[in-house]
Tab-separated table of C-alpha atoms in Angstrom:
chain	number	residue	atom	x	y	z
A	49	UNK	CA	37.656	267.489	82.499
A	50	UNK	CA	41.250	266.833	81.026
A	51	UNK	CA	43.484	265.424	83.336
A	52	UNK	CA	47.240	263.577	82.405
A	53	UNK	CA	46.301	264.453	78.709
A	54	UNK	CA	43.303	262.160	79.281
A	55	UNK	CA	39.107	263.093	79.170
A	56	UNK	CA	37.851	262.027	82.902
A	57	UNK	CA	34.379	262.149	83.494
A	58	UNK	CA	33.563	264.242	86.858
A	59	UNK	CA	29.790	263.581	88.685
A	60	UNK	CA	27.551	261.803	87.023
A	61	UNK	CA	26.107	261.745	83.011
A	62	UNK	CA	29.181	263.300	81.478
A	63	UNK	CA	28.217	263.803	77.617
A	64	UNK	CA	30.379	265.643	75.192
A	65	UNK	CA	29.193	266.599	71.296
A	66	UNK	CA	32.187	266.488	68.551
A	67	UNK	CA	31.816	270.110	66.986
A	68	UNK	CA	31.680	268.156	63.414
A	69	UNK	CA	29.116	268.195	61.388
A	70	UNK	CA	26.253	265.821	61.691
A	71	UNK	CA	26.330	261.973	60.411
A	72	UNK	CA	24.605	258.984	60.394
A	73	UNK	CA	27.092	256.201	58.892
A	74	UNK	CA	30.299	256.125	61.488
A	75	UNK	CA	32.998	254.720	62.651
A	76	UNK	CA	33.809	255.762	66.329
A	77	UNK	CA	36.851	254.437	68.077
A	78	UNK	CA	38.493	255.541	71.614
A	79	UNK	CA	40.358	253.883	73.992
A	80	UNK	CA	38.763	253.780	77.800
A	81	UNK	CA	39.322	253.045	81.172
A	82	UNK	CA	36.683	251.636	83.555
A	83	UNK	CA	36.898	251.808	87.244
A	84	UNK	CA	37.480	248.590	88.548
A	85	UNK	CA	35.536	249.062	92.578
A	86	UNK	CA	31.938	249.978	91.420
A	87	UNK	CA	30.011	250.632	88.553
A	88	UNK	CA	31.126	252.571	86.353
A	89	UNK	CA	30.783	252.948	82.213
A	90	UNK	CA	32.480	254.644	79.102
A	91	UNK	CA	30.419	255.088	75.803
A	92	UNK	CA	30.628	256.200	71.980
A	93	UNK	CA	27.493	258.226	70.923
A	94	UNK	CA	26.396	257.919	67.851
A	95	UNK	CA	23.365	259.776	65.659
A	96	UNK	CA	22.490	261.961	68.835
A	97	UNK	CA	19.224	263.620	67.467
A	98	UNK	CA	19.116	266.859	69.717
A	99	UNK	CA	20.133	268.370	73.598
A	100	UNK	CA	16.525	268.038	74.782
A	101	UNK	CA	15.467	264.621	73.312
A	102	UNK	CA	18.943	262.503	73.346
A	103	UNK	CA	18.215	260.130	70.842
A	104	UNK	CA	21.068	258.139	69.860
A	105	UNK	CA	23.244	254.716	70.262
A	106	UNK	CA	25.436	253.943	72.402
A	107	UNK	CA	28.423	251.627	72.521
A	108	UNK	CA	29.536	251.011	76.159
A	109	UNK	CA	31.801	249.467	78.156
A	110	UNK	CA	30.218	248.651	81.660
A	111	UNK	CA	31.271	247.291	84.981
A	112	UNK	CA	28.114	245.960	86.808
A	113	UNK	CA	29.478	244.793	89.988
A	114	UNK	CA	32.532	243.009	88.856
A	115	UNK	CA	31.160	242.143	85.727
A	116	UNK	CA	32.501	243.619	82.576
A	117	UNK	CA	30.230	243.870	79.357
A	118	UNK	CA	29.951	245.438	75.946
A	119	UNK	CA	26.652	246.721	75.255
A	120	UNK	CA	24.984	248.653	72.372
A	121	UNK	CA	22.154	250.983	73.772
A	122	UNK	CA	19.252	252.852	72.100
A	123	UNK	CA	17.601	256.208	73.613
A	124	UNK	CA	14.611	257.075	72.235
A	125	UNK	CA	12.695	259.614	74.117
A	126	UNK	CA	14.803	259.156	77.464
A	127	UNK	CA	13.543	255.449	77.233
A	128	UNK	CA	17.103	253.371	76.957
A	129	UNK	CA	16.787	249.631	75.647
A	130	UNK	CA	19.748	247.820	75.520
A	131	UNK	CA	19.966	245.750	72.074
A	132	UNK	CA	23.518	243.688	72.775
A	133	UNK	CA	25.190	242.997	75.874
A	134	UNK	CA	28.431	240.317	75.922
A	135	UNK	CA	30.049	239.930	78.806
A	136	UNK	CA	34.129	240.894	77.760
A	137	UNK	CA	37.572	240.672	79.669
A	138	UNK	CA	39.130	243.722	79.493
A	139	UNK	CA	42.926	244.658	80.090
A	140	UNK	CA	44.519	245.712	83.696
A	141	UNK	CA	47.752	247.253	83.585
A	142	UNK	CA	49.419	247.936	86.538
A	143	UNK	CA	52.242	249.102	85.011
A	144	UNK	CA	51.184	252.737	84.320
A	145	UNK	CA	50.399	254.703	87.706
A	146	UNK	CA	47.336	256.354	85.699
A	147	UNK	CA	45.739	253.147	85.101
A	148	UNK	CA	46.219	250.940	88.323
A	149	UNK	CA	42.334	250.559	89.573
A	150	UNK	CA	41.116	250.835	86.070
A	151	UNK	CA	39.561	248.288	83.164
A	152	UNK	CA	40.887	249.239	80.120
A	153	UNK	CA	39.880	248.117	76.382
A	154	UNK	CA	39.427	250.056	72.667
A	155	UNK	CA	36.268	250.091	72.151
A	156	UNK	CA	34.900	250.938	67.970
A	157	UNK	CA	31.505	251.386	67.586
A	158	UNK	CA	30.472	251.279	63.820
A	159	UNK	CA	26.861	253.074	62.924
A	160	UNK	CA	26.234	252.251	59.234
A	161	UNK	CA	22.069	252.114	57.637
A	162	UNK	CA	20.488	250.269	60.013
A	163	UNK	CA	23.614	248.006	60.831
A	164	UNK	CA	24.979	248.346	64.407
A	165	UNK	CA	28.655	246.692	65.474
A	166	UNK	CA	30.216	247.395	68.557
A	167	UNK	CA	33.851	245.873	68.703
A	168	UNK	CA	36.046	245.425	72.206
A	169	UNK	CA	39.908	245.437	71.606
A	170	UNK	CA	39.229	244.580	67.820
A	171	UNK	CA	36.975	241.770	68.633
A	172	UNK	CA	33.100	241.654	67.267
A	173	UNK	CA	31.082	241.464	70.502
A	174	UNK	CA	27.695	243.211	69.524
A	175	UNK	CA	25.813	243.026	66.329
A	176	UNK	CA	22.378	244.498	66.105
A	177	UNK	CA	20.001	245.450	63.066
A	178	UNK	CA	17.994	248.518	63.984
A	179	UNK	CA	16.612	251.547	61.648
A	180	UNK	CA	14.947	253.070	64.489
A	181	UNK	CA	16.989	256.137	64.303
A	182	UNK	CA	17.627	256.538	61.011
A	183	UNK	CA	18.777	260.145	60.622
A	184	UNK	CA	22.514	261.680	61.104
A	185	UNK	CA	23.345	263.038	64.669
A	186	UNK	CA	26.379	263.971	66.426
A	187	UNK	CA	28.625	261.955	67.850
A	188	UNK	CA	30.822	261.977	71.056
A	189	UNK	CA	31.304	260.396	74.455
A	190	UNK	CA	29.498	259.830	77.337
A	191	UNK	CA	30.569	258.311	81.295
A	192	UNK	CA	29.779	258.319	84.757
A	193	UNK	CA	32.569	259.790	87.074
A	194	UNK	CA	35.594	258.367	86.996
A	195	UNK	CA	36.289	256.344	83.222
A	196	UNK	CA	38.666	258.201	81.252
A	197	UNK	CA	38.457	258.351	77.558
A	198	UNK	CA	41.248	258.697	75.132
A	199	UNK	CA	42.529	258.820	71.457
A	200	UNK	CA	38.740	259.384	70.514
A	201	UNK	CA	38.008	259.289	66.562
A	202	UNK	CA	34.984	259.823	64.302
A	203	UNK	CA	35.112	258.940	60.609
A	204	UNK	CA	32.383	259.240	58.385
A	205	UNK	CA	31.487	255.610	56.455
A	206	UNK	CA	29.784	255.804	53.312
A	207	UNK	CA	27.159	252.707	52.407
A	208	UNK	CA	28.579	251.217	48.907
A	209	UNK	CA	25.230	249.349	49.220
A	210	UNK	CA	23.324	249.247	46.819
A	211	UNK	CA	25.645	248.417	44.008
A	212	UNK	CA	24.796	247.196	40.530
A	213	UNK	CA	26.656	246.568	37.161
A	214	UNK	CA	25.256	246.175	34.045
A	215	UNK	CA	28.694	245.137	32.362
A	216	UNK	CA	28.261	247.292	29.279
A	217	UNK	CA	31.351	247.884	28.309
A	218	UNK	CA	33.884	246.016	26.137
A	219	UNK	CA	35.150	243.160	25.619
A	220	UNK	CA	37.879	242.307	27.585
A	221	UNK	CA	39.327	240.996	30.858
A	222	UNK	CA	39.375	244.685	32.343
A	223	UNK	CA	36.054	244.005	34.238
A	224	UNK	CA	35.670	248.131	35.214
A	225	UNK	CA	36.689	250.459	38.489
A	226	UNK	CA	34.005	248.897	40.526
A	227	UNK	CA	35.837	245.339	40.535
Protein backbone atom coordinates (compact mmCIF):
# COMPACT_ATOMS: atom_id res chain seq x y z
CA UNK A 1 0.00 0.00 0.00
CA UNK A 2 1.15 3.74 -0.45
CA UNK A 3 0.63 5.73 2.40
CA UNK A 4 2.35 9.58 3.13
CA UNK A 5 4.06 9.04 -0.35
CA UNK A 6 5.71 6.03 1.31
CA UNK A 7 5.38 1.86 0.31
CA UNK A 8 3.97 0.21 3.77
CA UNK A 9 3.78 -3.30 3.88
CA UNK A 10 0.11 -4.50 5.10
CA UNK A 11 -0.23 -8.44 6.64
CA UNK A 12 2.37 -10.47 6.30
CA UNK A 13 5.04 -11.47 3.12
CA UNK A 14 4.55 -8.26 1.20
CA UNK A 15 6.65 -8.81 -2.18
CA UNK A 16 6.57 -6.42 -5.04
CA UNK A 17 8.35 -7.18 -8.75
CA UNK A 18 9.92 -3.91 -10.57
CA UNK A 19 8.12 -4.15 -14.09
CA UNK A 20 11.88 -3.87 -15.63
CA UNK A 21 13.32 -6.20 -17.42
CA UNK A 22 15.19 -9.05 -15.91
CA UNK A 23 18.98 -8.79 -14.46
CA UNK A 24 21.44 -10.47 -12.73
CA UNK A 25 24.35 -7.80 -11.94
CA UNK A 26 22.53 -4.90 -9.64
CA UNK A 27 22.69 -2.32 -7.65
CA UNK A 28 19.52 -1.93 -5.40
CA UNK A 29 19.22 0.92 -2.98
CA UNK A 30 16.02 2.15 -0.82
CA UNK A 31 15.68 3.77 2.21
CA UNK A 32 13.50 1.77 5.09
CA UNK A 33 11.92 1.97 8.20
CA UNK A 34 11.72 -0.90 10.73
CA UNK A 35 9.27 -1.09 13.49
CA UNK A 36 10.90 -0.61 16.57
CA UNK A 37 8.17 -2.99 19.23
CA UNK A 38 8.46 -6.45 17.49
CA UNK A 39 9.89 -8.06 14.71
CA UNK A 40 9.68 -6.74 11.87
CA UNK A 41 12.00 -6.63 8.41
CA UNK A 42 12.50 -4.63 5.07
CA UNK A 43 14.38 -6.32 2.08
CA UNK A 44 15.89 -5.71 -1.56
CA UNK A 45 15.22 -8.74 -3.89
CA UNK A 46 17.46 -9.49 -6.16
CA UNK A 47 17.63 -12.29 -9.25
CA UNK A 48 14.01 -13.53 -8.24
CA UNK A 49 13.83 -16.64 -10.60
CA UNK A 50 9.92 -17.03 -10.91
CA UNK A 51 6.24 -16.46 -8.78
CA UNK A 52 6.04 -20.17 -7.94
CA UNK A 53 9.69 -21.02 -7.00
CA UNK A 54 11.05 -17.55 -5.37
CA UNK A 55 14.51 -17.97 -5.87
CA UNK A 56 16.45 -15.01 -5.15
CA UNK A 57 18.69 -12.85 -2.52
CA UNK A 58 17.78 -10.89 -0.21
CA UNK A 59 19.27 -7.91 1.57
CA UNK A 60 17.39 -7.19 4.86
CA UNK A 61 17.16 -5.14 7.55
CA UNK A 62 15.73 -7.08 10.65
CA UNK A 63 14.63 -6.38 14.15
CA UNK A 64 14.76 -9.70 16.16
CA UNK A 65 13.57 -8.68 19.46
CA UNK A 66 15.43 -5.50 19.94
CA UNK A 67 18.16 -6.51 17.96
CA UNK A 68 18.88 -4.85 14.70
CA UNK A 69 20.88 -6.76 11.88
CA UNK A 70 21.82 -6.69 8.24
CA UNK A 71 21.51 -9.91 6.64
CA UNK A 72 21.94 -11.27 3.07
CA UNK A 73 19.48 -14.27 2.46
CA UNK A 74 19.29 -16.99 -0.23
CA UNK A 75 15.87 -18.84 -1.30
CA UNK A 76 16.29 -21.67 -3.15
CA UNK A 77 13.29 -23.81 -3.44
CA UNK A 78 11.39 -22.07 -0.40
CA UNK A 79 14.51 -23.26 1.66
CA UNK A 80 16.02 -19.66 3.03
CA UNK A 81 19.77 -19.79 4.35
CA UNK A 82 21.02 -16.81 5.62
CA UNK A 83 24.77 -16.20 4.28
CA UNK A 84 25.66 -12.72 6.39
CA UNK A 85 24.13 -11.38 9.35
CA UNK A 86 25.93 -8.14 11.33
CA UNK A 87 24.30 -6.84 13.92
CA UNK A 88 23.89 -2.68 12.82
CA UNK A 89 22.60 0.54 14.70
CA UNK A 90 20.22 2.07 12.77
CA UNK A 91 18.82 5.77 12.93
CA UNK A 92 15.63 6.95 15.17
CA UNK A 93 14.25 10.15 14.37
CA UNK A 94 11.74 11.48 16.35
CA UNK A 95 11.57 14.44 14.65
CA UNK A 96 9.27 13.42 11.74
CA UNK A 97 5.68 12.25 13.06
CA UNK A 98 5.89 9.40 10.24
CA UNK A 99 8.88 7.92 11.67
CA UNK A 100 8.54 8.07 15.59
CA UNK A 101 8.36 4.08 16.49
CA UNK A 102 10.43 3.25 13.52
CA UNK A 103 14.34 2.05 12.76
CA UNK A 104 15.41 3.68 9.91
CA UNK A 105 18.69 3.10 7.65
CA UNK A 106 19.55 3.03 3.52
CA UNK A 107 20.09 -0.05 2.86
CA UNK A 108 22.15 -0.97 -1.01
CA UNK A 109 22.31 -4.30 -1.85
CA UNK A 110 24.82 -4.92 -4.77
CA UNK A 111 24.27 -8.43 -6.87
CA UNK A 112 27.27 -8.65 -9.26
CA UNK A 113 28.69 -12.61 -10.72
CA UNK A 114 28.76 -14.42 -7.85
CA UNK A 115 29.77 -11.38 -5.55
CA UNK A 116 27.16 -10.41 -2.89
CA UNK A 117 27.49 -6.85 -0.74
CA UNK A 118 24.90 -5.65 1.31
CA UNK A 119 25.71 -2.03 2.67
CA UNK A 120 23.69 -0.22 5.82
CA UNK A 121 23.76 3.68 5.65
CA UNK A 122 26.85 3.43 3.21
CA UNK A 123 28.69 1.13 5.44
CA UNK A 124 29.94 -2.57 4.16
CA UNK A 125 28.22 -4.93 6.62
CA UNK A 126 27.74 -8.21 4.50
CA UNK A 127 30.02 -9.73 2.01
CA UNK A 128 29.29 -13.14 0.64
CA UNK A 129 30.63 -15.18 -2.49
CA UNK A 130 27.83 -17.31 -3.87
CA UNK A 131 27.05 -18.47 -7.69
CA UNK A 132 24.22 -20.45 -6.58
CA UNK A 133 21.80 -18.43 -8.50
CA UNK A 134 23.49 -17.45 -11.25
CA UNK A 135 20.85 -16.30 -13.73
CA UNK A 136 19.06 -12.66 -14.04
CA UNK A 137 15.72 -12.24 -12.08
CA UNK A 138 13.66 -9.42 -11.07
CA UNK A 139 14.16 -7.32 -8.53
CA UNK A 140 11.97 -5.48 -5.90
CA UNK A 141 11.03 -5.36 -2.24
CA UNK A 142 9.81 -7.46 0.21
CA UNK A 143 8.43 -6.81 4.31
CA UNK A 144 6.32 -7.97 6.92
CA UNK A 145 3.51 -5.46 7.99
CA UNK A 146 4.43 -2.43 9.06
CA UNK A 147 8.31 -1.31 7.48
CA UNK A 148 7.91 1.25 4.97
CA UNK A 149 10.12 1.44 2.00
CA UNK A 150 11.16 4.47 0.12
CA UNK A 151 13.26 6.15 -2.69
CA UNK A 152 13.70 2.47 -4.07
CA UNK A 153 16.31 2.18 -7.12
CA UNK A 154 17.54 -0.59 -9.44
CA UNK A 155 20.53 -0.05 -11.72
CA UNK A 156 21.90 -2.52 -13.84
CA UNK A 157 25.99 -3.16 -13.12
CA UNK A 158 27.94 -4.52 -15.80
CA UNK A 159 31.11 -6.99 -14.75
CA UNK A 160 34.35 -5.18 -16.40
CA UNK A 161 35.86 -8.52 -15.24
CA UNK A 162 37.59 -10.15 -17.18
CA UNK A 163 39.81 -7.53 -18.65
CA UNK A 164 43.00 -7.98 -20.63
CA UNK A 165 45.45 -5.76 -22.70
CA UNK A 166 47.81 -6.81 -24.97
CA UNK A 167 49.41 -3.20 -25.35
CA UNK A 168 49.70 -3.32 -29.12
CA UNK A 169 49.60 -0.15 -30.00
CA UNK A 170 52.21 2.63 -30.31
CA UNK A 171 54.66 3.97 -28.81
CA UNK A 172 53.88 6.48 -26.55
CA UNK A 173 52.74 7.58 -23.08
CA UNK A 174 48.94 7.43 -24.25
CA UNK A 175 48.54 3.93 -22.62
CA UNK A 176 44.76 3.39 -24.49
CA UNK A 177 40.82 4.02 -23.35
CA UNK A 178 40.97 1.15 -21.00
CA UNK A 179 43.58 3.01 -18.61
Amino acid sequence: AIYNEKLLGVGTNNVAFASLPTAANVRLQANVSILTTENSHASLIARNASAVSGNRYRGTLKNTAGVYTAEIVRRVSNVETRLSSQVVTPLFDDSDPDLIGFANGRLQFDVIGNSLKLYFNGVLVGNVIDSTIPASGKVGVFTDDGPTIDNFSSSALESSLPFGDNFDRPNGTNLGLSW
